[in-house]
XYZ file of C-alpha atoms in Angstrom:
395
model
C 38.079 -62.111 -22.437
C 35.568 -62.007 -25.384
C 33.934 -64.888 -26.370
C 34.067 -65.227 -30.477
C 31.468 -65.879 -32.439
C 30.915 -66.597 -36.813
C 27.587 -66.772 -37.903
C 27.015 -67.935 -41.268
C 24.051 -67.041 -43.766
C 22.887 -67.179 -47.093
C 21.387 -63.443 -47.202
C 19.786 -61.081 -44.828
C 17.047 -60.545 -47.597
C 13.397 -60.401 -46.101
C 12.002 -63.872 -44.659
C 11.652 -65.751 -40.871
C 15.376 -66.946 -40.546
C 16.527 -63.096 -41.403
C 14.631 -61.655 -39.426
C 15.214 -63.689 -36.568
C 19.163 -63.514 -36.990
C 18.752 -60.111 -37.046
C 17.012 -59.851 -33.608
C 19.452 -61.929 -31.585
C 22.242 -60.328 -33.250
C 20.549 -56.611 -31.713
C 20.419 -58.507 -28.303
C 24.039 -59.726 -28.424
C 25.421 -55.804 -29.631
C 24.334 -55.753 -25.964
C 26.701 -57.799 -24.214
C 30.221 -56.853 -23.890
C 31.703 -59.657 -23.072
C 30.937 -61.089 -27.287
C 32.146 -60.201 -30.124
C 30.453 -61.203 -33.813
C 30.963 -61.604 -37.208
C 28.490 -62.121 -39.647
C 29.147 -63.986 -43.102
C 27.208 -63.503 -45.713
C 26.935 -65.665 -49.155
C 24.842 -62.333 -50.811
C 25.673 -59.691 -48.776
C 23.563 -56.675 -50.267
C 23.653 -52.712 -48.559
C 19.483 -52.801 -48.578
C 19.092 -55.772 -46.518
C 21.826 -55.146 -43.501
C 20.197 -51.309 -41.624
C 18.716 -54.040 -39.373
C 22.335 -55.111 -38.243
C 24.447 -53.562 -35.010
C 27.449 -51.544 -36.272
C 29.095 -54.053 -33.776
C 28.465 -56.949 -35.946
C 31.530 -57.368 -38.430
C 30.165 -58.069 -41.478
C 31.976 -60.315 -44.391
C 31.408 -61.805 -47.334
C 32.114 -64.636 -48.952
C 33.246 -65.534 -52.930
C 31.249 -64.833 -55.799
C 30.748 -68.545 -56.255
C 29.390 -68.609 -52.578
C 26.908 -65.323 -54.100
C 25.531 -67.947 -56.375
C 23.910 -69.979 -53.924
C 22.046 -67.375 -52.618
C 20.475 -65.644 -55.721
C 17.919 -66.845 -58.327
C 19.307 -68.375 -62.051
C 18.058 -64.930 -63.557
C 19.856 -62.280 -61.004
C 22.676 -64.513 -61.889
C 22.219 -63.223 -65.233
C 22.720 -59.458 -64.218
C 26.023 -60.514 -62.797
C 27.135 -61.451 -66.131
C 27.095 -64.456 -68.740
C 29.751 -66.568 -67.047
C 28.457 -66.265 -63.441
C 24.680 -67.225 -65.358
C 26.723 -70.245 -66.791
C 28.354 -71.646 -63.952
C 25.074 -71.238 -61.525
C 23.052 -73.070 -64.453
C 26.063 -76.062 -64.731
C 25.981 -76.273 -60.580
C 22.160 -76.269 -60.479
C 22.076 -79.178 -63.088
C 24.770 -81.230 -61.563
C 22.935 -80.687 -57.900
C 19.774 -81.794 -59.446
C 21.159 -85.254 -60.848
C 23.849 -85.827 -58.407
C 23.172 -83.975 -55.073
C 24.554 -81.232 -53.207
C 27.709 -82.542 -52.008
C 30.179 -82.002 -55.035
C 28.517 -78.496 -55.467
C 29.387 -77.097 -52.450
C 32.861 -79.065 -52.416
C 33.391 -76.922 -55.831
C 31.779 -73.821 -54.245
C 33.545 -73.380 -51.436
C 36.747 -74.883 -52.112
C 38.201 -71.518 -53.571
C 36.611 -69.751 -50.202
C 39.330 -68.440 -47.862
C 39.356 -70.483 -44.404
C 38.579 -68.912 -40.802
C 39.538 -69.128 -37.538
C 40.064 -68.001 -34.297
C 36.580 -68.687 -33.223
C 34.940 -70.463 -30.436
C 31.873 -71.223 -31.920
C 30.807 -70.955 -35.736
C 27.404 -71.061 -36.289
C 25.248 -72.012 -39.354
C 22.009 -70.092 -39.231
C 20.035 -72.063 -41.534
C 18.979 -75.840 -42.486
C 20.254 -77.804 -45.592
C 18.247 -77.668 -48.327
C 16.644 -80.758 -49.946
C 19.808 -82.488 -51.589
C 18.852 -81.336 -54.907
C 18.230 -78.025 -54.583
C 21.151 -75.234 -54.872
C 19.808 -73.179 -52.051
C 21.952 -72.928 -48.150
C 25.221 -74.267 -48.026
C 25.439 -72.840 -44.120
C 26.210 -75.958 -42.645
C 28.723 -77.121 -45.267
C 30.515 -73.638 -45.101
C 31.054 -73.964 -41.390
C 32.179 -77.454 -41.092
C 34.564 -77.361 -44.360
C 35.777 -73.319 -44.063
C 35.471 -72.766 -40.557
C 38.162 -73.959 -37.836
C 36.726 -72.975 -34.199
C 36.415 -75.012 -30.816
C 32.787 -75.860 -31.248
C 29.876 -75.670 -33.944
C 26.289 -75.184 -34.158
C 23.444 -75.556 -36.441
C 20.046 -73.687 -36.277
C 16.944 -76.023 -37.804
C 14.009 -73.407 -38.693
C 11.702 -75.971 -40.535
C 9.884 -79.144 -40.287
C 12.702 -81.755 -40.613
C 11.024 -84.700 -41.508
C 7.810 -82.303 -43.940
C 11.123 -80.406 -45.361
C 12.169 -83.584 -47.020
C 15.710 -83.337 -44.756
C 15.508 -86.975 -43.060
C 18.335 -88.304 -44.885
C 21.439 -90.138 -44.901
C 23.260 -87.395 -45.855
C 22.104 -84.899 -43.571
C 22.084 -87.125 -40.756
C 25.999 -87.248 -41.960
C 26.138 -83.311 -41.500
C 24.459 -82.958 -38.224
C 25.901 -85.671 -36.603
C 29.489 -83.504 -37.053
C 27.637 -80.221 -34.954
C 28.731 -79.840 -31.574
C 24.772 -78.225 -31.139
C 22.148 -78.363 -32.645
C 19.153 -75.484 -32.378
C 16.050 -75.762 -33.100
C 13.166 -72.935 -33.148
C 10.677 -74.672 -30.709
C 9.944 -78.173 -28.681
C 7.612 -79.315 -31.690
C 10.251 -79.087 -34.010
C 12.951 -80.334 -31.405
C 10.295 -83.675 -31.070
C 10.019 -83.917 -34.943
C 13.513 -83.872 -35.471
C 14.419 -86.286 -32.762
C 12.017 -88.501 -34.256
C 14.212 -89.208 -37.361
C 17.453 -88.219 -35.491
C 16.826 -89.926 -31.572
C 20.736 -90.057 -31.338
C 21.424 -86.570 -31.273
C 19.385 -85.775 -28.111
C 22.118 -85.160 -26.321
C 23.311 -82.052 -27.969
C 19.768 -80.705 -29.146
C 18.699 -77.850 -27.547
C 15.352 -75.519 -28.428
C 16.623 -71.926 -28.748
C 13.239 -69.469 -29.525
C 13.215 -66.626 -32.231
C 13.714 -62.976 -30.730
C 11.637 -60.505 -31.532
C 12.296 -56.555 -32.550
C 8.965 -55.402 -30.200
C 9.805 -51.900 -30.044
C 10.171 -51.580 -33.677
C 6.818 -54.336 -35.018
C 4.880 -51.700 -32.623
C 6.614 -48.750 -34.013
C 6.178 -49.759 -37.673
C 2.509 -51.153 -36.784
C 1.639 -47.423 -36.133
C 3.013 -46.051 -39.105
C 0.234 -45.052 -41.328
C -1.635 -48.353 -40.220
C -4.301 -49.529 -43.067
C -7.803 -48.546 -42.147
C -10.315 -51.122 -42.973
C -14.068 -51.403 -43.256
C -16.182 -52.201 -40.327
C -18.621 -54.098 -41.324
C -16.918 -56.942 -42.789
C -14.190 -59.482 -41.766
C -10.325 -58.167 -42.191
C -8.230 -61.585 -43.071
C -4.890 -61.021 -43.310
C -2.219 -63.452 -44.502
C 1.589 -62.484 -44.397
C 3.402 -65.023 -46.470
C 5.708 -65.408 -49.444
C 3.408 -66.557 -52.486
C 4.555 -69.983 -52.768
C 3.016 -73.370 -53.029
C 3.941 -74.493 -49.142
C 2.108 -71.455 -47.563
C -1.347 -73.031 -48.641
C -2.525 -69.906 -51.310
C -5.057 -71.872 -53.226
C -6.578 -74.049 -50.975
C -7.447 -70.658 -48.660
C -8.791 -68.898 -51.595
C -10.462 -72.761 -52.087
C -12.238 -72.462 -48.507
C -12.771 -68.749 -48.672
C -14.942 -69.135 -51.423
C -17.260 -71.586 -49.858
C -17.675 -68.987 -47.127
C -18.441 -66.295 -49.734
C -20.908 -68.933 -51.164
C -22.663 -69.308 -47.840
C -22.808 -65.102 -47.518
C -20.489 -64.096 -45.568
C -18.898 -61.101 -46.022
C -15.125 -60.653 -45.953
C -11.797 -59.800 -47.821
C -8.789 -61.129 -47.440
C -5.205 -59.250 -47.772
C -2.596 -60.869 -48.853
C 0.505 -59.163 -48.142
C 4.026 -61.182 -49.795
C 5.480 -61.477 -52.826
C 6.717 -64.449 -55.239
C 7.187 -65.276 -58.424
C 5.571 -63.540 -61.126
C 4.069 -66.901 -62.735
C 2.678 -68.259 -59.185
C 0.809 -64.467 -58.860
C -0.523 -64.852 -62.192
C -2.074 -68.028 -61.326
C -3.647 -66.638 -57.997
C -5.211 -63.887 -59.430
C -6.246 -66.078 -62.041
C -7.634 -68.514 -59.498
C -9.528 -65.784 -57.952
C -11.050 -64.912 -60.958
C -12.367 -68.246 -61.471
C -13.943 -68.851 -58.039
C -15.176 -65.083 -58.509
C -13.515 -63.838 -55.657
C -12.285 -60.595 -56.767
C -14.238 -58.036 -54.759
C -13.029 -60.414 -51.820
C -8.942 -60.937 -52.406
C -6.896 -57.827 -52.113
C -3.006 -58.228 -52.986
C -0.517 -56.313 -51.888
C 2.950 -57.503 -52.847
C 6.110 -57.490 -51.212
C 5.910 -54.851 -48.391
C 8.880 -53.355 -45.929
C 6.217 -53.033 -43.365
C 3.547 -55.791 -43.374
C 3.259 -54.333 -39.578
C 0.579 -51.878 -40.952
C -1.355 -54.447 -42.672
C -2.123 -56.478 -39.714
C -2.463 -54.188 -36.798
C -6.008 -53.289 -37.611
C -7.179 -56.803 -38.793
C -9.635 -58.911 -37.849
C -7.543 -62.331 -38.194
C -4.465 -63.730 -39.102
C -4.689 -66.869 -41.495
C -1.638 -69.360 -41.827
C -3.058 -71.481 -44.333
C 0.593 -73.351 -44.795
C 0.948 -76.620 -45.643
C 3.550 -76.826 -43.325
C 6.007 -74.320 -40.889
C 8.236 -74.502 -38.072
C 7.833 -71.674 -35.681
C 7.210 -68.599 -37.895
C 7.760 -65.693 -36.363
C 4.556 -63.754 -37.459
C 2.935 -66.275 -34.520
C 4.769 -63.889 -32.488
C 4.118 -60.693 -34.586
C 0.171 -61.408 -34.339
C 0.458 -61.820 -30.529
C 2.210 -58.793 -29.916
C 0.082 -56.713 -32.398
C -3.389 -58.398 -30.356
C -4.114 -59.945 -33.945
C -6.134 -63.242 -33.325
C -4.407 -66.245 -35.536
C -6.169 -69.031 -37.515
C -3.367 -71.542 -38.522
C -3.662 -75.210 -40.007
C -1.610 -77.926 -37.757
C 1.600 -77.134 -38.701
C 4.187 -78.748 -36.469
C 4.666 -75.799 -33.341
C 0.758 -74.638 -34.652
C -0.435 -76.012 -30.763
C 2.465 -75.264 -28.966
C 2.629 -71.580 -29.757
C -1.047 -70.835 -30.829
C -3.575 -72.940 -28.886
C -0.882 -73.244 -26.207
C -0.776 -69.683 -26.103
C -4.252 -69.456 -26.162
C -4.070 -66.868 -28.823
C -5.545 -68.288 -31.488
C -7.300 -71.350 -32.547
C -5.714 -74.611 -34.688
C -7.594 -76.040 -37.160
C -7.170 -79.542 -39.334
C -4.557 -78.640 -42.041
C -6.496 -79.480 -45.162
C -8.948 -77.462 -47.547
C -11.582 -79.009 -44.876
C -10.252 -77.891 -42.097
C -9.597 -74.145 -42.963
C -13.769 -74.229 -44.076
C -14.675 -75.525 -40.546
C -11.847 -73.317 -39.230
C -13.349 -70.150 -40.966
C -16.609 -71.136 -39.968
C -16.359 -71.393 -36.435
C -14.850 -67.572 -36.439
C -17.361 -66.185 -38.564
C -20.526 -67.789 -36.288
C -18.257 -66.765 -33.105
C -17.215 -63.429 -33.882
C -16.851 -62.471 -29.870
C -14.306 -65.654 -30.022
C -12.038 -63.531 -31.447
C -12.327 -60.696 -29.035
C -11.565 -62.488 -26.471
C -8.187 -63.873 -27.966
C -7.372 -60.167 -28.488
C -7.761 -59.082 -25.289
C -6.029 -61.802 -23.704
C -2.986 -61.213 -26.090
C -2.930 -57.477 -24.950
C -3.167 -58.467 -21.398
C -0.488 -61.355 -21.478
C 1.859 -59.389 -24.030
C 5.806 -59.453 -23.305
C 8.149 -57.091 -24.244
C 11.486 -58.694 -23.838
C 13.662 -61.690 -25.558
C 15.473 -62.546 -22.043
C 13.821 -66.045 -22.280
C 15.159 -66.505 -26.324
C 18.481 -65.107 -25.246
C 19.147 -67.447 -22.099
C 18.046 -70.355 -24.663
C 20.934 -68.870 -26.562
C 23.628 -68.285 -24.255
C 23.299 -71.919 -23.009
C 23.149 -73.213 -26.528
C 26.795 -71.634 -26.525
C 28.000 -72.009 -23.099
């Protein structure tokens, strides 16, 4: 007999918790003995070719849509949809999230029939309009046991909180990305030890190595590649890289750094005018939003991770596949899966600590040879350990 499972996300569009969903979900289309469905708040054609044709895919109400798009795509969905995401973003920001959702999802159909429902991302910060996964599955969902997935820093997110220890508290499971986030989270939550469990991100190997050889970027030789995949946002730790990058340029070394990410139009405009400023712009290329950042990194020099902070991101695992040598500030699962790893190197995460970080590879350039090699040599090419995390999480 098939075992049933709901998974519930906001949108499949391009980010860490997509990608990952997406990757378990190809290892599942696998086994026979499960059977999926896949709800989506925004489902959108462009952002599923990653999914199994297994996978049943369904979507929720338009009110549900809301949650997962911006106050101006709201806009191209017409005035009244723009209204009501503008009255629910106001009323989360002075009252919370709870009545929001209640309204949201109240006019969703209910499910059932499941044995486990699973929310695939974190709540947000309780006034910000943005997941809804864990709500949806413990108000619309009726199944014999739920999880939650955690992708982030619980206590840096801002998510140690009465009301979300409320929510998780009600989860059967709870998942978290790696054993640094599982500590930080039982930190603020020690009484849910019993039913938290680290489940890994899965990885699409065959197609980062396929993609990483599509018309990779060819760089110069005699200079430093940096390479940063990232959305441009404030938490990702733009400025203060382009703040120690510039002291480097100041003591003569040469370099340029590729961005590769999109944001917001305003936060660009202020990195490129930041980059002006600290006269950077023969050393900063930008690149934008890209369906294969693959490319970008596979001839590189280094990856940087300047966040302020992360969970596990999954282009740790990208760069250690690809043989791409990481520099990352102490983010919470930064020594776990870097230094640990030995496939990288951790530095203090401040403005100070990416200088002395960036300085120690430039004056040890055969430091990061070595890394490369031993990622090459240690590589793996399989999700079996990921995908027993999983199966136990639901067993």
């Amino acid at each position: 007999m098939q075992k049933r499972l709901l998974f519930v996300m906001t949108t499949l569009r391009a980010g860490g918790i997509a990608t990952s969903l997406c990757n378990l979900l190809q290892e599942l289309d696998k086994d026979k003995k499960i059977s999926v469905d896949l709800l989506l708040f925004h489902p959108d054609a462009n952002d599923i070719e990653d999914l199994p044709l297994s996978v049943n895919l369904m979507a929720a109400n338009s009110l549900a849509d809301l949650i997962a798009i911006s106050q101006k795509e709201s806009w191209e969905k017409g005035v009244h949809l723009w209204l009501t995401r503008y009255l629910l973003g106001g009323l989360t920001k002075v009252c919370g999230d709870t009545l929001p959702y209640k309204l949201i999802f109240a006019s969703n159909r209910k499910y059932s029939g499941y044995d486990w429902a699973i929310s695939c991302t974190q709540s947000a910060p309780p006034n910000s309009l943005y997941g809804g996964c864990n709500e949806f599955v413990l108000h619309n969902v009726l199944s014999k046991q739920k999880a939650a997935f955690i992708h982030c820093d619980y206590v840096a997110y801002g998510l140690n909180n009465r009301h979300n220890h409320h929510i998780y508290k009600r989860f059967d499971r709870i998942a978290v990305v790696s054993q640094s986030v599982k500590d930080i989270f039982l930190s603020a939550e020690p009484g849910l030890a019993g039913k938290t469990t680290v489940v890994r991100n899965c990885h699409n190997q065959k197609k980062i190595l396929t993609l990483a050889g599509n018309e990779p970027l060819a760089y110069r030789k005699d200079i430093l590649n940096i390479v940063t995949v990232a959305r441009l946002s404030e938490e990702k730790g733009h400025f203060r890289a382009l703040e120690a990058l510039s002291v480097l340029k100041n003591d003569g070394h040469s370099f340029l750094w590729h961005i590769v990410g999109g944001g917001t139009r305003s936060f660009e405009n202020k990195l490129k005018a930041q980059i002006r400023v600290l006269g950077l712009e023969g050393y900063v290329q930008m690149y934008g939003n890209q369906s294969n950042p693959y490319r970008y990194m596979t001839n590189a020099d280094l990856l940087l991770v300047p966040s302020f902070h992360e969970a596990a991101p999954m282009v740790f695992g990208e760069a250690q596949l690809l043989g791409l040598p990481i520099l990352t500030t102490a983010t919470v699962s930064a020594v776990e899966m870097v230094a640990g790893s030995g496939t990288g190197f951790v530095c203090e995460n401040s403005t100070g600590g990416l200088i002395k970080g960036l300085k120690g590879v430039f004056e040890n350039r055969e430091s990061l040879t070595a890394v490369k090699k031993r990622q090459l040599f240690t590589r793996r090419y399989d999700n079996s350990s990921a995908l027993n995390e999983f199966y136990r999480l639901i067993d």
